[in-house]
Every structure is written in structure tokens, then in C-alpha cells.
PDB file of C-alpha atoms in Angstrom:
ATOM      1  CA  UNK A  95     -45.137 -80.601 -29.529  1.00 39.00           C
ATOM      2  CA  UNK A  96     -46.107 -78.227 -32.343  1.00 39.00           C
ATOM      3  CA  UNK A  97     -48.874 -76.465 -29.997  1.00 35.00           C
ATOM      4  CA  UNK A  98     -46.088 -75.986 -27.230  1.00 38.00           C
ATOM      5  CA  UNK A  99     -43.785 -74.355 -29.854  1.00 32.00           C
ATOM      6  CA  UNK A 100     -46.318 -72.107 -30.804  1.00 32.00           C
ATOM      7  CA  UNK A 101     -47.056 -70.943 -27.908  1.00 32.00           C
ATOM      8  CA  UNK A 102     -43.745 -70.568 -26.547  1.00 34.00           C
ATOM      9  CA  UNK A 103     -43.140 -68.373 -30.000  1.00 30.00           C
ATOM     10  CA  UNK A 104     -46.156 -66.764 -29.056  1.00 33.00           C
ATOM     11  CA  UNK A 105     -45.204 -65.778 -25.610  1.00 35.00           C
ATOM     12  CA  UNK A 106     -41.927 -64.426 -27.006  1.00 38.00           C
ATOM     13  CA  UNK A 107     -43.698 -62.312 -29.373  1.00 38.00           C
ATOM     14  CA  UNK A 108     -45.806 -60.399 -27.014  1.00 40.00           C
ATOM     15  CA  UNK A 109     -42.506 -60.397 -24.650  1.00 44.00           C
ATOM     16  CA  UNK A 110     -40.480 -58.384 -27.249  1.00 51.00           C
ATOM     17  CA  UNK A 111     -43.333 -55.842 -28.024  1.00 80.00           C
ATOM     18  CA  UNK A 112     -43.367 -55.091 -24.318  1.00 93.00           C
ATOM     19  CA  UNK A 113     -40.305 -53.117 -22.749  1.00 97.00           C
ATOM     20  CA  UNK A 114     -38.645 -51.807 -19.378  1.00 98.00           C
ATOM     21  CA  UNK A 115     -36.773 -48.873 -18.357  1.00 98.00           C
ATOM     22  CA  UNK A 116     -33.609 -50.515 -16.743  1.00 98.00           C
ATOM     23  CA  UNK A 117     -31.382 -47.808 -16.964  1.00 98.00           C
ATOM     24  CA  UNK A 118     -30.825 -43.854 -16.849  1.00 98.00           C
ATOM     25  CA  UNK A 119     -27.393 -42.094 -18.458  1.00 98.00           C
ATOM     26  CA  UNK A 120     -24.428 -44.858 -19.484  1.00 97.00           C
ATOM     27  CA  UNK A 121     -25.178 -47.333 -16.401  1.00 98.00           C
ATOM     28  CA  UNK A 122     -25.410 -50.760 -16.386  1.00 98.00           C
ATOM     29  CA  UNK A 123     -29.002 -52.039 -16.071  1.00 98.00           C
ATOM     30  CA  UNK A 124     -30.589 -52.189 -12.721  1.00 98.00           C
ATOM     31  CA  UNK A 125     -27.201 -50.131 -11.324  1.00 98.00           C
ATOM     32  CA  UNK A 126     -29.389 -46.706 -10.292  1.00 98.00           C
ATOM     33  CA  UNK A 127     -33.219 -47.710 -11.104  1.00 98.00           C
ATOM     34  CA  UNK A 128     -34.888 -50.166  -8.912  1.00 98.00           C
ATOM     35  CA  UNK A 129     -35.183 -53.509 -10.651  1.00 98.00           C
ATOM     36  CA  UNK A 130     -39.315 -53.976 -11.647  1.00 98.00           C
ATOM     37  CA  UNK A 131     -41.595 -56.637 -11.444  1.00 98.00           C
ATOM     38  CA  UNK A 132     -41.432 -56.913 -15.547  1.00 97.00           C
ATOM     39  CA  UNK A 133     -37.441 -57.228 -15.800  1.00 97.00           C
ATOM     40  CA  UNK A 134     -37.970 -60.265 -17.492  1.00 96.00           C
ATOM     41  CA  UNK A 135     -41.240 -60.421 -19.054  1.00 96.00           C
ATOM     42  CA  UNK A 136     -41.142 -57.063 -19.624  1.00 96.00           C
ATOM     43  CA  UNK A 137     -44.829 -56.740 -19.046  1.00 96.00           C
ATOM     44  CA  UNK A 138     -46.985 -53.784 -18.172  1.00 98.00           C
ATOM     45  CA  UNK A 139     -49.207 -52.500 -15.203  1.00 98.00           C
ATOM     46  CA  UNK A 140     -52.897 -51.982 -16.229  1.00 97.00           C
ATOM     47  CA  UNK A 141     -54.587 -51.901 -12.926  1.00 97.00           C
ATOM     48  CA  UNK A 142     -53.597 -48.307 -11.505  1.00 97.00           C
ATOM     49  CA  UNK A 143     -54.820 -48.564  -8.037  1.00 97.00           C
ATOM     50  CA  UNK A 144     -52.412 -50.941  -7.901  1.00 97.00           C
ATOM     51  CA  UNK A 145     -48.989 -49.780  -5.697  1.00 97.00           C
ATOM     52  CA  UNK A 146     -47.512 -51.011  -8.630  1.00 98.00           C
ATOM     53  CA  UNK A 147     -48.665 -48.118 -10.308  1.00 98.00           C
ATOM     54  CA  UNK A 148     -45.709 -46.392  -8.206  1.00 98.00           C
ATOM     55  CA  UNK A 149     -42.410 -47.599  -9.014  1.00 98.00           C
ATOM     56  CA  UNK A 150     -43.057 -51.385 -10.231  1.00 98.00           C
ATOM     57  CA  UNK A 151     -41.208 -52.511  -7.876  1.00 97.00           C
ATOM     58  CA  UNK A 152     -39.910 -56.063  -7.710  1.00 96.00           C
ATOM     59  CA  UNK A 153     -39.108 -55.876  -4.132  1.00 93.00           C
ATOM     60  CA  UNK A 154     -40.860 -53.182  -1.901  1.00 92.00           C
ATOM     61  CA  UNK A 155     -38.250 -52.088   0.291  1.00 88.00           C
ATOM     62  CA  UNK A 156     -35.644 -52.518  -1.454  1.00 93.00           C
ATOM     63  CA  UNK A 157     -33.681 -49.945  -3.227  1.00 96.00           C
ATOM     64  CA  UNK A 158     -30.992 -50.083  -5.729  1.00 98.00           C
ATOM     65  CA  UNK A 159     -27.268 -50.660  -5.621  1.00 98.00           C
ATOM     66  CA  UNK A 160     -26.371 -46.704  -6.522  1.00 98.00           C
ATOM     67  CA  UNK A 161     -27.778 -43.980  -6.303  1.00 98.00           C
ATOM     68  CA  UNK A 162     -27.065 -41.576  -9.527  1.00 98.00           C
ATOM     69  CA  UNK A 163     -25.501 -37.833  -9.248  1.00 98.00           C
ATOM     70  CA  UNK A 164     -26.728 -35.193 -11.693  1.00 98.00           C
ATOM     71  CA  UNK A 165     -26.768 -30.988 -12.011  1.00 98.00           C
ATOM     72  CA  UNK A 166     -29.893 -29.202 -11.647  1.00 98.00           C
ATOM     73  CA  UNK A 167     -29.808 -27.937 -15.210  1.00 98.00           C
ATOM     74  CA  UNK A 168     -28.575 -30.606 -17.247  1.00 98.00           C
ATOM     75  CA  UNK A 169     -30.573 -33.622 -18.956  1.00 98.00           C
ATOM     76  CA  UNK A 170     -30.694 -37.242 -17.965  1.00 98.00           C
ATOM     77  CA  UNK A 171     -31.268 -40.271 -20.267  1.00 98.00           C
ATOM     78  CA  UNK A 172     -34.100 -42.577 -19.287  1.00 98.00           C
ATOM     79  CA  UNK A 173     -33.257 -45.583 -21.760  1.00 98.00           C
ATOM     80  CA  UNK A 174     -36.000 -48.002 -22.793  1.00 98.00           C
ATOM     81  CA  UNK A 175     -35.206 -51.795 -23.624  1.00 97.00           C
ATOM     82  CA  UNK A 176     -35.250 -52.731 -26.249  1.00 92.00           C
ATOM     83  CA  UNK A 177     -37.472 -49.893 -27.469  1.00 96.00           C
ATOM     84  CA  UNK A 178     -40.722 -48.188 -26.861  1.00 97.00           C
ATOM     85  CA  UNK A 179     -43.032 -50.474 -29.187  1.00 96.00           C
ATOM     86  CA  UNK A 180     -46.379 -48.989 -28.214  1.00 97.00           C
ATOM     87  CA  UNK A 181     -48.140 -45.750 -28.970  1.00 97.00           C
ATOM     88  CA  UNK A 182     -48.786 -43.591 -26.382  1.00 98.00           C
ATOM     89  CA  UNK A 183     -47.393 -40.886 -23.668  1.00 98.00           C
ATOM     90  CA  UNK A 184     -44.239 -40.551 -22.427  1.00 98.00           C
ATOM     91  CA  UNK A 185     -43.918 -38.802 -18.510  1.00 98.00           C
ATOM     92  CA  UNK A 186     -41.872 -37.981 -15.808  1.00 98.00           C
ATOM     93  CA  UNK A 187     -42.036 -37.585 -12.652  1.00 99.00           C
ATOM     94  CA  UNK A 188     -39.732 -36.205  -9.362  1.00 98.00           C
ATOM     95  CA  UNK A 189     -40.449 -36.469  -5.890  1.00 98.00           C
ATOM     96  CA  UNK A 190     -37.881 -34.956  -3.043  1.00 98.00           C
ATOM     97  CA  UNK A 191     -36.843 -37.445  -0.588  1.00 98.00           C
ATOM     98  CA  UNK A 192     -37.783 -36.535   2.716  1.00 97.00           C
ATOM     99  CA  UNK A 193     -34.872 -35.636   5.099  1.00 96.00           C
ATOM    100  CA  UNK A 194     -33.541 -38.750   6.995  1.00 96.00           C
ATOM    101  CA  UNK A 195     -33.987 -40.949   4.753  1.00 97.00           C
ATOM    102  CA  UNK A 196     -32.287 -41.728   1.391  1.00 98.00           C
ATOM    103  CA  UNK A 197     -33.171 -42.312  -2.244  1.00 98.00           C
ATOM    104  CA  UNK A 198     -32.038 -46.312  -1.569  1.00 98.00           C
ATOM    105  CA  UNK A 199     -34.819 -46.064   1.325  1.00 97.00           C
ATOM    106  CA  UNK A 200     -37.486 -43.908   0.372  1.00 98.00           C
ATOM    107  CA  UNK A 201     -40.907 -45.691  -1.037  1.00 97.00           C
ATOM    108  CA  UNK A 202     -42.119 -42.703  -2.519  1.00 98.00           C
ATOM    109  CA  UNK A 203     -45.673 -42.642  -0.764  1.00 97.00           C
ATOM    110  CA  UNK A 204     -48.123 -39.977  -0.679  1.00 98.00           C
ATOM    111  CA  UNK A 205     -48.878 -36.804  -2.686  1.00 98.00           C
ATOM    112  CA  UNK A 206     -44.890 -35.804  -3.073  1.00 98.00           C
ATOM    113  CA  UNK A 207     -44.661 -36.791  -7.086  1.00 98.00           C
ATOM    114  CA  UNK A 208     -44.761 -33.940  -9.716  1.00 98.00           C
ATOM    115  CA  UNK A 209     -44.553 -33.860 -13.214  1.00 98.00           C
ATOM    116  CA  UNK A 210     -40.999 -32.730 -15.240  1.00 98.00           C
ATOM    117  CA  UNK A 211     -41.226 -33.860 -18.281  1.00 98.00           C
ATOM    118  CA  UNK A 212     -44.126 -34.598 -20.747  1.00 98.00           C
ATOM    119  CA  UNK A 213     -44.343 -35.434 -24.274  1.00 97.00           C
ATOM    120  CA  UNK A 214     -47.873 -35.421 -26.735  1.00 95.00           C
ATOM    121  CA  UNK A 215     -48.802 -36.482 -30.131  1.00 97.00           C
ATOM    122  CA  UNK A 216     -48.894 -34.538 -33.469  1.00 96.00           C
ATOM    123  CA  UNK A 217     -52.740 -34.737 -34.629  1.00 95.00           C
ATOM    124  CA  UNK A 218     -54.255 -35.318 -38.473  1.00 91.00           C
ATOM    125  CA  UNK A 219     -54.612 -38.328 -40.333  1.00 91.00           C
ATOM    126  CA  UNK A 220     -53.201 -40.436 -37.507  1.00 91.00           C
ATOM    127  CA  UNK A 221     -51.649 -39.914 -34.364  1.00 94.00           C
ATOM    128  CA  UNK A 222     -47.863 -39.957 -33.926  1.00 96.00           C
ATOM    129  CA  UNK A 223     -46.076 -39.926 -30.636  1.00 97.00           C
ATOM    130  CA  UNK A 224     -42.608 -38.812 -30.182  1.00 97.00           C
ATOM    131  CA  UNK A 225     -41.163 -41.472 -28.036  1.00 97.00           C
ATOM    132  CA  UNK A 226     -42.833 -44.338 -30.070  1.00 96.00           C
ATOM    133  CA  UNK A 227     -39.321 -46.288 -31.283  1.00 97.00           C
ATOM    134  CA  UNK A 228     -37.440 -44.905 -28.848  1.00 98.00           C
ATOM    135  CA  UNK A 229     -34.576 -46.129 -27.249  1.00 97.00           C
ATOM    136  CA  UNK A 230     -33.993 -42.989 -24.719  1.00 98.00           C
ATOM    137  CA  UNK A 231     -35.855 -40.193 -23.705  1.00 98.00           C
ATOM    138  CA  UNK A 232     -33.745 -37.162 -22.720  1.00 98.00           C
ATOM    139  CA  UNK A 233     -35.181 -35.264 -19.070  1.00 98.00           C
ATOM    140  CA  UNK A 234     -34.799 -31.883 -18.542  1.00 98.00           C
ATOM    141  CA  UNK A 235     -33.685 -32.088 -14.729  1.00 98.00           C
ATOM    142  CA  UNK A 236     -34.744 -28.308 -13.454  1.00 98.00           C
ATOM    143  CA  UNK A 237     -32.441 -25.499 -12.626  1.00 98.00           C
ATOM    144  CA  UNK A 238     -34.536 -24.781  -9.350  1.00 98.00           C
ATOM    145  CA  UNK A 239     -34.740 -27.743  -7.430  1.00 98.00           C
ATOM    146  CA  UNK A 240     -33.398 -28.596  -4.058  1.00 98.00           C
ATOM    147  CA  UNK A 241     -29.810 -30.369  -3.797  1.00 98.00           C
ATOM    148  CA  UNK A 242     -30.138 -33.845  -2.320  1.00 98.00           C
ATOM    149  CA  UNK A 243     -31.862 -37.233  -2.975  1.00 98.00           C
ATOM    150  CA  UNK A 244     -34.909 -37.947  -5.198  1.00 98.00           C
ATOM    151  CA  UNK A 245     -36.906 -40.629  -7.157  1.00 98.00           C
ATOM    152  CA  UNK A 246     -37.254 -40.008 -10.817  1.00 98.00           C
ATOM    153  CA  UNK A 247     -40.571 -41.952 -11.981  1.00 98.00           C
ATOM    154  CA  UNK A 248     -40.123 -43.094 -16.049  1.00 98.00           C
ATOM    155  CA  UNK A 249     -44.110 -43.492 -16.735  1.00 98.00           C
ATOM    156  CA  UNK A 250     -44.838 -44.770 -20.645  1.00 98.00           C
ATOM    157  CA  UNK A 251     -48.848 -45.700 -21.396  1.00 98.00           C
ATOM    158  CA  UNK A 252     -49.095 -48.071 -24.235  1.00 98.00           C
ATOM    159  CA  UNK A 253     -52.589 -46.709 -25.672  1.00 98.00           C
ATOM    160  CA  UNK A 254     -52.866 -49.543 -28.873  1.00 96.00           C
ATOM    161  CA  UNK A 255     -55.820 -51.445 -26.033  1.00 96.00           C
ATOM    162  CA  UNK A 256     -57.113 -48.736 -24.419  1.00 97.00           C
ATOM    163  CA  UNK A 257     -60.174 -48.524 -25.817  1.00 96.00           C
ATOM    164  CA  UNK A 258     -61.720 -49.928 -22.565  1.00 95.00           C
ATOM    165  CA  UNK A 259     -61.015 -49.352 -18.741  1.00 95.00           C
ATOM    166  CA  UNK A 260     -58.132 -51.424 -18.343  1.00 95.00           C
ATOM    167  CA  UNK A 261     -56.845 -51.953 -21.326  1.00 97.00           C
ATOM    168  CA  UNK A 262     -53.943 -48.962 -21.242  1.00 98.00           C
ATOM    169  CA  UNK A 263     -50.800 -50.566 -20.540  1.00 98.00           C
ATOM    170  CA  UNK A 264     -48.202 -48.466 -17.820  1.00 98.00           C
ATOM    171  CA  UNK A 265     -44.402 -49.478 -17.856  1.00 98.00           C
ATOM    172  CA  UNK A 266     -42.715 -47.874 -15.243  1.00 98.00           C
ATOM    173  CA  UNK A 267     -39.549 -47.058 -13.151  1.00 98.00           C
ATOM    174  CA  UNK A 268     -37.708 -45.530 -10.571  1.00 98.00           C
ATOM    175  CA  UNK A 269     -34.291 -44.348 -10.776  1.00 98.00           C
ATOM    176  CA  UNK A 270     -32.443 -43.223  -7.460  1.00 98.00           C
ATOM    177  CA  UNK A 271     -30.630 -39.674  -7.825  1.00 98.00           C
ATOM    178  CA  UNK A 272     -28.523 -36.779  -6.367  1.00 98.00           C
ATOM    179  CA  UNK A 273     -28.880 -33.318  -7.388  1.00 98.00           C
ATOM    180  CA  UNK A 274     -26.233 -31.069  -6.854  1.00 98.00           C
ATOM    181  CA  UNK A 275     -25.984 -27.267  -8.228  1.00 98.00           C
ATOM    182  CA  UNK A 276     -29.903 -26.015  -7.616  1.00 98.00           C
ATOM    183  CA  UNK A 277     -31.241 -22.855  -6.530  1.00 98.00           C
ATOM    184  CA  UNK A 278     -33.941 -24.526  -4.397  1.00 97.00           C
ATOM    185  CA  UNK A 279     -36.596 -22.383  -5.215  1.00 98.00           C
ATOM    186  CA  UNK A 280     -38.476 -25.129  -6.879  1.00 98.00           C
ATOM    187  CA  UNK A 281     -42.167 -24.877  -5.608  1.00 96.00           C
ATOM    188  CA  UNK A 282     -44.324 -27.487  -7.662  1.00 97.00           C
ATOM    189  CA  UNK A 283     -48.134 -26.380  -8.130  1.00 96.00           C
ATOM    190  CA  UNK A 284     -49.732 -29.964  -8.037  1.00 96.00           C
ATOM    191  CA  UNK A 285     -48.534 -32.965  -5.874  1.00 98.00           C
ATOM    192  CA  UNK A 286     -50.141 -36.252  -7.168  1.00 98.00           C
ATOM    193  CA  UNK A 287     -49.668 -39.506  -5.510  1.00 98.00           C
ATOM    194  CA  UNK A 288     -49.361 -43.186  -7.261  1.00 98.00           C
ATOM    195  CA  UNK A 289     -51.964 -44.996  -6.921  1.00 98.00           C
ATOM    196  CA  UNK A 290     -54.079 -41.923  -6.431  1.00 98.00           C
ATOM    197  CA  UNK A 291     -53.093 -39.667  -9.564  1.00 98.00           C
ATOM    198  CA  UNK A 292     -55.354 -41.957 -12.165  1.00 98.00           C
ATOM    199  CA  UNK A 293     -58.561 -43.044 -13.090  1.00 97.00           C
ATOM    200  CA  UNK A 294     -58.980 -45.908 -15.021  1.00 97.00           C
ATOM    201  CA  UNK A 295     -61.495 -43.521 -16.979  1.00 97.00           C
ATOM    202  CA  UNK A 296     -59.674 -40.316 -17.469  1.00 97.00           C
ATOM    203  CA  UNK A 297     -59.941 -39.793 -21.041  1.00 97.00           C
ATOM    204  CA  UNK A 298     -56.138 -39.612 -21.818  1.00 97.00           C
ATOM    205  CA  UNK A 299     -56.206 -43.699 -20.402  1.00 98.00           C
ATOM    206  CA  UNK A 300     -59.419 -44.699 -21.904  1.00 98.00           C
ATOM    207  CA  UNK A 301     -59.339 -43.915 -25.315  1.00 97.00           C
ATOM    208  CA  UNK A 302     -59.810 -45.047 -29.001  1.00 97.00           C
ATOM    209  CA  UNK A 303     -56.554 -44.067 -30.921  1.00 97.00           C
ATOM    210  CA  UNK A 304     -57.543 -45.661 -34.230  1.00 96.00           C
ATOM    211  CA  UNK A 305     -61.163 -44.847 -34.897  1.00 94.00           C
ATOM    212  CA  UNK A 306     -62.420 -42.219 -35.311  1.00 94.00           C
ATOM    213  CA  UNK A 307     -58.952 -40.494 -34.895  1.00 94.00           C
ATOM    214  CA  UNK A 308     -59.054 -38.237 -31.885  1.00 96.00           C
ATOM    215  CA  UNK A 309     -58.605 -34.021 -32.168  1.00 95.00           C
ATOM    216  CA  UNK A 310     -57.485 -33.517 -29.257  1.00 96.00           C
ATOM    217  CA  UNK A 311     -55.741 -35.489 -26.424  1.00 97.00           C
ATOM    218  CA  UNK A 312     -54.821 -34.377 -22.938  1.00 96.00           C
ATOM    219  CA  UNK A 313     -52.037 -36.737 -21.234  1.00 97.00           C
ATOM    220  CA  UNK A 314     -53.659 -37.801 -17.577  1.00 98.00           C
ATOM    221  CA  UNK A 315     -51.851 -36.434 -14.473  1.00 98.00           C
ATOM    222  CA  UNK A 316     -51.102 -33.113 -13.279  1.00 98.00           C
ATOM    223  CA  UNK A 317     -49.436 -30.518 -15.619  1.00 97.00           C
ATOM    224  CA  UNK A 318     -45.688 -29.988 -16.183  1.00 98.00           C
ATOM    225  CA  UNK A 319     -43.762 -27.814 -13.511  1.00 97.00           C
ATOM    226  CA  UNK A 320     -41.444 -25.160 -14.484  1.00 92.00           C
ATOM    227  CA  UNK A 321     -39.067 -23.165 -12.025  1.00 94.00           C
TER     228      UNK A 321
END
């Protein structure tokens, strides 16, 4: 009885230092970003040539109830639950849904994703990342891009394990979303696909935070796009 306590407490533990991101703006959970295999567990990806590495997606095929509206311009919320516990990189990622189809439809294959949003950590006697305790992470949603339907990809890499191929720990999402108000000159450099962006060896996944504290880090994935 005592060992099945413990590890049920156990379990729990690791559960609540893991996290999902359920919801973008003030939405119910689930109600705009496709529900993930880790709503309830809440754990993470760590093989990335896994189609997992996409969206997370609980059901393939699937979309979610709503699809979100927002103005080319403005910021969106991506909220965490219950936090973001780990250290590590915070990303974002767009990809235009192609016409006749819809964000509820689209599985977001191939080399369509590119990067909005990217966050890194302030170097010295440690390393501290900005979206470590956070509950929300506001995204800059560009002027430029093309009115209609699109995935937004939520991308956190929990770096405390990483030390080996493997060990970095994704948590991922997809929200489903409407621009309105762009110029539609939004021309992104480098298209990336998921699973196909990553290497289990690129040296902003595979990396020792702790010892001997890095100098430098570069986030994995293709640089930010600007209009």
C-alpha cells in the first residue's frame, strides 16, 4: 500500500512539472488549439522525427471546435498550464493554410512552417530564460501576412535533460486562426517542416545547461521572419 502511494505521489509530481498549451487569448481550453496527446499527463515529445513533433496531436485529423480571429498587427496570448516549469526556449511558428481547405482541416505537412516569434537566455553565472514561470507568452502576429486561415505552432524545449540525444523535452500546440487586416506581402526566407526541422544533435537540443555554463546558445530551427 505504502509503495503504491508513493508512486502514485510520484507520478503526480513529475505530472505537475510538465505543462500544455491549451489555450491562446481568453478561450476556454481546447476551444481554438487542437487538444494534444499530453492534455492530461501533460507530458512532452522527445523523439522529433516523430509527427508528433508537429502539432501533438491527440487525434490526426481532427481539428478543433473554433477557429480564432486576430489582426495582422496585434499580439496573441499563447497560455501555458499551469506554467512553464522547465528551462529552455520558447518558439513560434505560422504556416498559411493552403486554399481549399481550412484551419479545422489542414495537417500542416511539409516545408510551409516559419518562425514568428523567438525568445533566448541572458548568459553569466547561469542561464535564465524568459518564459521559464510563465503562464503566457505574448506573439507578435505580423503586419504583412496574408488574410485567411493558419496554424500557429506553440513550441517550448525543456533543456534541464538534454545533456544527451533525447533527453530535450518539446511541448507543443496548434492553435487554429483567422487573420484579417494584412498587407500580404509577407514572404518568409526559410520554410522548415516538422518532423524535418530538427536534429536530435543540433546543439541548441543537445546541450549541458548546468556545467560548464554555456557562452553562447543558438535556439534550433530557422531564424525569425520579419515583414
Amino acid at each position: 500500500m505504502k509503495l503504491s502511494v508513493a508512486i502514485t505521489l510520484l507520478a503526480s509530481a513529475i505530472a505537475e512539472a510538465h505543462y500544455t498549451f491549451p489555450s491562446i487569448a481568453n478561450t476556454p481550453d481546447w476551444q481554438y488549439v487542437r487538444t494534444t496527446v499530453n492534455y492530461q499527463s501533460n507530458g512532452p515529445v522527445t523523439n522529433i522525427n516523430s509527427e508528433d513533433i508537429r502539432c501533438y496531436q491527440r487525434n490526426p485529423g481532427t481539428g478543433a471546435p473554433g477557429t480564432y480571429t486576430v489582426a495582422a498587427g496585434s499580439s496573441l496570448s499563447y497560455n501555458a498550464k499551469a506554467s512553464i516549469s522547465h528551462p529552455g526556449p520558447m518558439a513560434v511558428y505560422i504556416a498559411k493554410v493552403p486554399a481549399g481547405q481550412t484551419a479545422a482541416t489542414w495537417d500542416g505537412k511539409g516545408k510551409v512552417w516559419s518562425k514568428i516569434y523567438q525568445d533566448k537566455p541572458t548568459l553569466g553565472g547561469s542561464m535564465t530564460w524568459p518564459s521559464q514561470g510563465a503562464r503566457s507568452i505574448s506573439v507578435p502576429i505580423p503586419r504583412c501576412l496574408q488574410n485567411g486561415d493558419y496554424l500557429l505552432r506553440a513550441e517550448h524545449i525543456g533543456l534541464h535533460s538534454a545533456g544527451s540525444a533525447g533527453g530535450a523535452q518539446f511541448y507543443i500546440s496548434c492553435a487554429q486562426i483567422t487573420v484579417t487586416g494584412g498587407s500580404g506581402t509577407y514572404s518568409p526566407k526559410n520554410l522548415v517542416s516538422f518532423p524535418g526541422a530538427y536534429s536530435a544533435t543540433d546543439p541548441g537540443i543537445m546541450i549541458n545547461i548546468y556545467y560548464p555554463i554555456p557562452k553562447s546558445y543558438t535556439p534550433p530551427g530557422p531564424a525569425v521572419e520579419s515583414c
